[in-house]
Tab-separated table of C-alpha atoms and ligand atoms in Angstrom:
chain	number	residue	atom	x	y	z
A	169	MET	CA	-17.961	64.434	-10.622
A	170	LYS	CA	-16.746	60.879	-11.386
A	171	GLN	CA	-18.205	57.515	-10.153
A	172	VAL	CA	-16.827	54.380	-9.127
A	173	PHE	CA	-18.967	51.234	-8.750
A	174	LEU	CA	-18.952	48.131	-6.624
A	175	LEU	CA	-20.553	45.308	-8.655
A	176	GLY	CA	-21.514	42.353	-6.349
A	177	ASP	CA	-24.539	40.527	-4.719
A	178	PRO	CA	-25.279	41.263	-1.748
A	179	LEU	CA	-23.295	43.997	-0.676
A	180	GLY	CA	-24.794	44.859	2.612
A	181	HIS	CA	-22.063	44.898	4.823
A	182	SER	CA	-19.289	46.277	2.516
A	183	LEU	CA	-16.728	48.759	3.883
A	184	SER	CA	-15.400	49.846	0.515
A	185	PRO	CA	-17.397	52.805	0.090
A	186	ALA	CA	-16.025	54.145	3.694
A	187	MET	CA	-12.785	53.418	2.290
A	188	GLN	CA	-12.663	54.615	-1.173
A	189	ASN	CA	-14.545	57.928	-0.300
A	190	ALA	CA	-12.119	59.007	2.456
A	191	ALA	CA	-9.130	58.257	0.089
A	192	PHE	CA	-10.969	60.490	-2.794
A	193	ARG	CA	-11.548	63.292	-0.150
A	194	ALA	CA	-7.861	63.177	0.962
A	195	ALA	CA	-7.010	63.081	-2.712
A	196	GLY	CA	-8.853	66.313	-3.407
A	197	LEU	CA	-10.872	64.195	-5.886
A	198	ASP	CA	-14.405	65.262	-6.530
A	199	TRP	CA	-15.216	61.347	-6.871
A	200	GLU	CA	-17.615	58.919	-5.506
A	201	TYR	CA	-17.706	55.180	-4.636
A	202	VAL	CA	-21.256	53.768	-4.944
A	203	LEU	CA	-22.507	50.367	-4.207
A	204	TYR	CA	-24.319	48.638	-7.467
A	205	GLU	CA	-25.918	45.339	-6.083
A	206	THR	CA	-25.838	43.377	-9.364
A	207	PRO	CA	-27.808	40.214	-9.783
A	208	ARG	CA	-26.133	37.499	-11.920
A	209	GLU	CA	-28.514	38.329	-14.641
A	210	GLU	CA	-27.975	41.843	-14.736
A	211	LEU	CA	-24.040	41.662	-14.562
A	212	ARG	CA	-24.183	42.376	-18.443
A	213	ALA	CA	-26.200	45.544	-18.229
A	214	ALA	CA	-24.262	46.566	-15.043
A	215	VAL	CA	-20.886	46.458	-17.049
A	216	ALA	CA	-22.338	48.300	-19.799
A	217	ARG	CA	-23.410	50.923	-17.459
A	218	LEU	CA	-19.273	51.463	-16.686
A	219	ARG	CA	-18.951	52.798	-20.233
A	220	ALA	CA	-20.552	56.155	-19.590
A	221	GLU	CA	-18.548	59.213	-19.427
A	222	ASP	CA	-19.005	59.866	-15.430
A	223	CYS	CA	-17.626	56.425	-14.499
A	224	ALA	CA	-14.099	56.058	-13.659
A	225	GLY	CA	-13.989	52.294	-13.047
A	226	ALA	CA	-15.140	49.698	-10.734
A	227	ASN	CA	-14.716	46.685	-8.019
A	228	VAL	CA	-15.952	43.320	-8.636
A	229	THR	CA	-16.828	41.016	-5.652
A	230	ILE	CA	-18.749	37.812	-4.563
A	231	PRO	CA	-20.574	36.414	-7.035
A	232	HIS	CA	-18.872	38.014	-10.092
A	233	LYS	CA	-14.924	37.805	-10.076
A	234	GLU	CA	-14.613	34.962	-12.890
A	235	ALA	CA	-18.257	35.614	-14.604
A	236	VAL	CA	-17.371	39.505	-15.384
A	237	VAL	CA	-14.126	38.122	-17.335
A	238	GLU	CA	-16.799	37.816	-20.341
A	239	TRP	CA	-17.675	41.018	-20.606
A	240	LEU	CA	-14.630	43.228	-20.634
A	241	ASP	CA	-12.321	44.311	-23.391
A	242	ASP	CA	-9.177	43.047	-22.403
A	243	LEU	CA	-7.529	41.903	-18.847
A	244	SER	CA	-4.067	42.677	-17.344
A	245	ASP	CA	-1.398	39.590	-17.670
A	246	GLY	CA	-1.988	38.800	-13.999
A	247	ALA	CA	-5.984	38.903	-14.270
A	248	ARG	CA	-5.452	36.706	-17.516
A	249	ARG	CA	-3.461	34.133	-15.542
A	250	ILE	CA	-5.541	34.043	-12.389
A	251	GLY	CA	-9.111	34.227	-14.442
A	252	ALA	CA	-10.698	36.534	-11.931
A	253	VAL	CA	-10.978	40.182	-11.754
A	254	ASN	CA	-11.785	42.381	-8.846
A	255	THR	CA	-10.880	45.559	-10.310
A	256	ILE	CA	-12.111	47.259	-13.653
A	257	VAL	CA	-10.175	50.421	-15.156
A	258	LYS	CA	-11.194	52.350	-17.922
A	259	ARG	CA	-8.308	53.057	-20.670
A	260	GLY	CA	-9.599	55.055	-23.340
A	261	ASP	CA	-13.190	53.549	-24.468
A	262	LYS	CA	-11.900	50.181	-23.273
A	263	LEU	CA	-12.827	48.352	-20.074
A	264	ILE	CA	-9.651	46.457	-18.652
A	265	GLY	CA	-9.950	43.676	-16.047
A	266	GLU	CA	-7.128	43.770	-13.051
A	267	ASN	CA	-6.817	41.660	-10.036
A	268	THR	CA	-5.526	43.629	-7.034
A	269	ASP	CA	-6.431	40.619	-4.688
A	270	LEU	CA	-3.133	38.826	-5.278
A	271	TYR	CA	-0.998	41.768	-4.397
A	272	GLY	CA	-3.420	42.451	-1.060
A	273	PHE	CA	-2.782	38.974	-0.094
A	274	LEU	CA	0.691	38.844	-0.467
A	275	GLN	CA	1.125	42.169	1.118
A	276	SER	CA	-0.816	41.370	4.303
A	277	LEU	CA	1.440	38.216	4.532
A	278	ARG	CA	4.215	40.296	4.486
A	279	ASP	CA	2.850	42.678	6.961
A	280	ALA	CA	2.719	39.785	9.458
A	281	ASP	CA	5.840	38.842	8.340
A	282	VAL	CA	5.069	35.367	7.150
A	283	ASP	CA	7.052	33.873	4.139
A	284	PRO	CA	4.906	31.555	2.163
A	285	ARG	CA	7.923	30.012	0.116
A	286	GLY	CA	8.028	26.205	1.168
A	287	ALA	CA	4.462	26.552	2.806
A	288	ARG	CA	2.032	23.468	2.563
A	289	GLY	CA	-0.928	25.655	1.961
A	290	VAL	CA	-4.794	24.766	2.279
A	291	ILE	CA	-7.238	27.041	0.609
A	292	LEU	CA	-10.955	26.625	1.598
A	293	GLY	CA	-13.219	27.686	-1.336
A	294	ALA	CA	-12.575	27.672	-4.871
A	295	GLY	CA	-14.253	31.050	-6.253
A	296	GLY	CA	-12.588	34.408	-7.426
A	297	ALA	CA	-10.725	35.326	-4.207
A	298	ALA	CA	-9.524	31.473	-3.917
A	299	HIS	CA	-8.092	31.989	-7.557
A	300	ALA	CA	-6.029	35.305	-6.471
A	301	VAL	CA	-4.803	33.317	-3.351
A	302	ALA	CA	-3.825	29.927	-5.136
A	303	PHE	CA	-1.569	32.274	-7.710
A	304	ALA	CA	-0.246	34.165	-4.959
A	305	LEU	CA	0.756	31.138	-3.095
A	306	ALA	CA	2.183	29.320	-6.095
A	307	GLU	CA	4.067	32.457	-7.317
A	308	ALA	CA	5.729	33.042	-3.904
A	309	GLU	CA	6.964	29.129	-4.248
A	310	ALA	CA	4.599	27.502	-1.817
A	311	SER	CA	5.593	23.758	-2.009
A	312	SER	CA	1.888	22.401	-1.782
A	313	LEU	CA	-1.466	23.156	-2.213
A	314	VAL	CA	-4.828	21.513	-1.057
A	315	ILE	CA	-7.955	23.118	-2.308
A	316	LEU	CA	-11.212	22.159	-0.502
A	317	ASN	CA	-14.450	23.417	-1.757
A	318	ARG	CA	-18.180	22.388	-1.449
A	319	THR	CA	-18.506	22.083	-5.513
A	320	GLU	CA	-15.629	19.854	-6.252
A	321	SER	CA	-15.928	20.289	-10.054
A	322	ARG	CA	-14.950	24.050	-9.319
A	323	ALA	CA	-11.838	23.135	-7.099
A	324	ARG	CA	-10.524	20.829	-10.101
A	325	SER	CA	-10.896	23.360	-12.603
A	326	LEU	CA	-8.815	25.713	-10.437
A	327	ALA	CA	-6.401	22.664	-9.654
A	328	VAL	CA	-6.230	22.536	-13.636
A	329	VAL	CA	-5.234	26.276	-14.185
A	330	LEU	CA	-3.086	26.511	-11.562
A	331	GLY	CA	-1.110	23.341	-12.310
A	332	LYS	CA	-0.669	24.432	-15.863
A	333	HIS	CA	1.002	27.581	-14.678
A	334	HIS	CA	2.735	25.983	-12.020
A	335	PRO	CA	3.835	22.255	-12.881
A	336	GLN	CA	6.043	22.125	-9.863
A	337	LEU	CA	3.512	22.879	-7.543
A	338	GLU	CA	1.997	19.628	-5.810
A	339	ILE	CA	-1.868	20.231	-5.688
A	340	THR	CA	-4.582	18.216	-4.344
A	341	VAL	CA	-8.532	18.554	-4.446
A	342	ASN	CA	-10.842	18.101	-1.630
A	343	ARG	CA	-8.721	15.745	0.707
A	344	ASN	CA	-9.405	16.616	4.138
A	345	GLY	CA	-6.811	14.436	5.403
A	346	ALA	CA	-4.148	16.532	4.134
A	347	LEU	CA	-5.025	19.196	6.722
A	348	GLY	CA	-2.861	17.814	9.605
A	349	ARG	CA	0.114	18.482	7.220
A	350	ALA	CA	-0.608	21.870	6.499
A	351	ASN	CA	1.123	24.993	8.029
A	352	LEU	CA	-0.950	27.749	6.044
A	353	ILE	CA	-4.877	27.563	5.940
A	354	VAL	CA	-6.663	30.203	4.270
A	355	ASN	CA	-10.208	30.600	4.296
A	356	THR	CA	-11.567	32.623	0.980
A	357	THR	CA	-15.427	31.459	1.591
A	358	PRO	CA	-18.064	34.053	3.098
A	359	ILE	CA	-18.507	31.733	5.929
A	360	GLY	CA	-18.059	33.446	9.210
A	361	MET	CA	-19.663	36.906	8.067
A	362	PRO	CA	-23.449	37.871	8.618
A	363	PRO	CA	-25.677	35.987	8.481
A	364	ARG	CA	-23.237	32.924	8.890
A	365	GLU	CA	-21.187	34.585	11.745
A	366	ASP	CA	-21.773	31.573	14.073
A	367	GLN	CA	-20.182	29.339	11.520
A	368	SER	CA	-16.885	28.158	10.666
A	369	PRO	CA	-15.773	26.679	7.420
A	370	MET	CA	-12.955	24.869	8.872
A	371	PRO	CA	-13.805	20.974	8.070
A	372	GLY	CA	-11.327	19.353	10.917
A	373	THR	CA	-8.919	20.307	13.419
A	374	PHE	CA	-6.258	23.130	13.315
A	375	PRO	CA	-2.597	21.763	12.963
A	376	ARG	CA	-0.843	23.459	15.946
A	377	GLY	CA	1.568	26.225	14.796
A	378	ALA	CA	0.052	27.021	11.475
A	379	VAL	CA	-0.853	30.232	10.207
A	380	VAL	CA	-4.482	30.901	9.713
A	381	PHE	CA	-5.702	33.683	7.275
A	382	ASP	CA	-9.199	34.494	6.914
A	383	LEU	CA	-10.417	36.935	3.969
A	384	VAL	CA	-13.610	37.785	5.949
A	385	TYR	CA	-13.247	40.955	7.414
A	386	LEU	CA	-16.336	41.354	9.086
A	387	PRO	CA	-16.550	40.908	11.939
A	388	ALA	CA	-12.715	41.328	12.548
A	389	GLN	CA	-12.631	38.162	14.664
A	390	THR	CA	-14.446	35.470	12.866
A	391	ARG	CA	-15.024	31.921	14.542
A	392	PHE	CA	-12.697	30.640	12.220
A	393	LEU	CA	-9.945	32.661	13.696
A	394	ARG	CA	-11.110	32.099	17.431
A	395	ASP	CA	-10.926	28.684	16.928
A	396	ALA	CA	-7.652	28.614	15.099
A	397	GLU	CA	-6.031	30.755	17.993
A	398	ARG	CA	-7.514	28.447	20.846
A	399	ALA	CA	-5.910	25.365	18.945
A	400	GLY	CA	-2.336	27.754	19.038
A	401	ALA	CA	-2.331	28.917	15.624
A	402	ARG	CA	-1.102	32.200	14.346
A	403	THR	CA	-4.137	34.154	12.783
A	404	ILE	CA	-4.449	36.894	10.214
A	405	GLY	CA	-7.984	38.551	9.489
A	406	GLY	CA	-8.987	40.070	5.979
A	407	ILE	CA	-8.793	43.676	6.759
A	408	GLY	CA	-5.393	44.315	5.906
A	409	MET	CA	-5.952	42.539	2.536
A	410	LEU	CA	-9.070	44.579	2.281
A	411	VAL	CA	-6.965	47.880	2.559
A	412	HIS	CA	-4.220	46.815	0.322
A	413	GLN	CA	-6.068	45.543	-2.585
A	414	GLY	CA	-8.189	48.701	-2.153
A	415	ALA	CA	-5.189	50.807	-2.129
A	416	ALA	CA	-3.918	49.166	-5.465
A	417	ALA	CA	-7.019	49.591	-6.852
A	418	PHE	CA	-7.020	53.738	-6.197
A	419	GLU	CA	-3.733	53.802	-7.891
A	420	LEU	CA	-4.878	52.230	-11.063
A	421	TRP	CA	-7.924	54.158	-11.323
A	422	THR	CA	-6.399	57.721	-10.425
A	423	GLY	CA	-3.174	57.371	-11.786
A	424	ARG	CA	-2.173	58.703	-7.895
A	425	ASP	CA	-0.278	57.329	-4.843
A	426	ALA	CA	-3.082	56.124	-2.480
A	427	PRO	CA	-3.423	57.809	0.953
A	428	THR	CA	-3.131	54.547	2.691
A	429	GLN	CA	-2.846	55.684	6.182
A	430	VAL	CA	-6.291	57.345	5.615
A	431	MET	CA	-7.709	54.478	4.172
A	432	VAL	CA	-6.702	52.429	7.035
A	433	GLU	CA	-8.211	54.839	9.523
A	434	ALA	CA	-11.561	55.148	7.464
A	435	THR	CA	-11.880	51.189	7.097
A	436	GLU	CA	-11.219	50.584	10.823
A	437	ALA	CA	-13.908	53.319	11.911
A	438	ALA	CA	-16.237	51.668	9.392
A	439	LEU	CA	-15.693	48.171	10.360
A	440	ARG	CA	-16.311	49.316	14.118
A	441	GLU	CA	-19.453	51.192	13.047
A	442	THR	CA	-20.611	47.968	10.875
A	443	GLU	CA	-19.934	45.509	13.905
A	444	HIS	CA	-21.792	47.686	16.141
A	445	ALA	CA	-24.952	47.837	13.955
A	446	THR	CA	-24.817	44.112	13.389
A	447	ARG	CA	-24.566	43.424	17.102
A	448	TYR	CA	-27.382	45.810	18.112
A	449	PRO	CA	-29.612	46.041	15.306
B	226	NAP	P1	-17.229	33.813	-4.949
B	226	NAP	O1	-16.375	33.763	-6.226
B	226	NAP	O2	-18.640	33.463	-5.230
B	226	NAP	O3	-16.812	32.434	-4.186
B	226	NAP	C1	-17.069	31.806	-2.918
B	226	NAP	C2	-16.779	30.711	-2.774
B	226	NAP	O4	-17.198	30.180	-1.260
B	226	NAP	C3	-16.786	29.653	-3.453
B	226	NAP	O5	-15.771	28.387	-3.603
B	226	NAP	C4	-18.103	28.839	-2.812
B	226	NAP	O6	-18.146	27.578	-3.116
B	226	NAP	C5	-17.976	29.093	-1.292
B	226	NAP	N1	-19.185	29.276	-0.766
B	226	NAP	C6	-19.956	30.156	-0.419
B	226	NAP	N2	-21.157	29.841	0.082
B	226	NAP	C7	-20.588	28.809	0.801
B	226	NAP	C8	-21.230	27.801	1.750
B	226	NAP	N3	-22.342	28.228	2.328
B	226	NAP	N4	-20.768	26.759	2.202
B	226	NAP	C9	-19.721	26.311	1.691
B	226	NAP	N5	-18.694	27.031	0.640
B	226	NAP	C10	-19.298	28.171	0.490
B	226	NAP	O7	-16.717	34.739	-3.989
B	226	NAP	P2	-15.610	35.710	-3.761
B	226	NAP	O8	-15.427	36.797	-4.556
B	226	NAP	O9	-14.429	34.508	-4.150
B	226	NAP	O10	-15.428	36.035	-2.163
B	226	NAP	C11	-15.404	35.012	-1.221
B	226	NAP	C12	-15.135	35.866	0.070
B	226	NAP	O11	-13.915	36.235	0.196
B	226	NAP	C13	-16.257	36.741	0.460
B	226	NAP	O12	-16.502	36.803	1.863
B	226	NAP	C14	-15.373	38.199	0.433
B	226	NAP	O13	-15.913	39.211	0.850
B	226	NAP	C15	-14.159	37.765	0.601
B	226	NAP	N6	-12.871	38.435	0.185
B	226	NAP	C16	-12.170	39.281	0.809
B	226	NAP	C17	-11.241	40.002	0.465
B	226	NAP	C18	-10.286	41.207	1.286
B	226	NAP	O14	-9.641	41.783	1.004
B	226	NAP	N7	-10.178	40.673	2.535
B	226	NAP	C19	-10.883	39.972	-0.798
B	226	NAP	C20	-11.530	39.138	-1.914
B	226	NAP	C21	-12.728	38.647	-1.055
B	226	NAP	P3	-19.351	26.692	-4.374
B	226	NAP	O15	-17.894	26.784	-5.511
B	226	NAP	O16	-19.478	25.582	-3.720
B	226	NAP	O17	-20.476	27.748	-4.774
């Protein structure tokens, strides 16, 4: 019996246990995906726990994707470039940080037939997920990127690392006026999920005809996406990205192909259940 942990705080509405446990069962693995609520001051001890024999790896979520880098033995090239880790893999006695969010985001755009090449992007947020989205858009040859974040210094440091790797990309920080020119807007903040399900992170009006992507997957239809749809935008919710990043993590931990369809069905069933439970507590 092996365990895979999800390190984050808070973890209340995670769909990952349903998704990954269904995948382990389908693959005939006696493995268990377990929530490991980790306050900031316990992150180091939680990473040390992953070194035990019975642990096969981990996912990392809000708010630790950047901070966890310090406690790992090595990073994949992608995770090093991005500066954020959402998956930890064990190679011998080493803990290696990986990032499958970048792949999950691009794959979800592909599913929706959206090509980000030449896009004028806006990213709301500048945390771990924003790093993956920003590098994904840069690597897919978006033409410009505006990063809007509550804490401006964090948006600036993302702009600096991104600019070093992608000097051709036009990057602007905290300029709301740039929204009107955008044709791809991505929310990477947790605004819109409980307890902020009645809020939207959008600081202005949606430009007509833009593609609007919300990384939040619970509820499936956030206020951000509803407002965008009303303004005539095309919308993409976070569930597809969740499954794609989870499938890539499964393959890194197990060395096997992910049972993607099983993961989609388990995640959608868990989403329906959780939505019902949050609406009628
Ligand atoms: P994180 O590293 O903690 O970053 C959170 C970001 O949101 C920061 O930029 C933070 O701004 C901003 N933020 C948080 N609360 C805010 C508030 N009340 N008002 C304004 N800004 C606020 O977290 P993360 O790991 O990037 O995750 C962010 C969200 O993306 C989570 O909801 C997570 O579930 C979701 N996500 C989804 C997927 C998927 O597959 N669908 C994948 C990854 C992440 P400050 O810098 O000012 O603190």
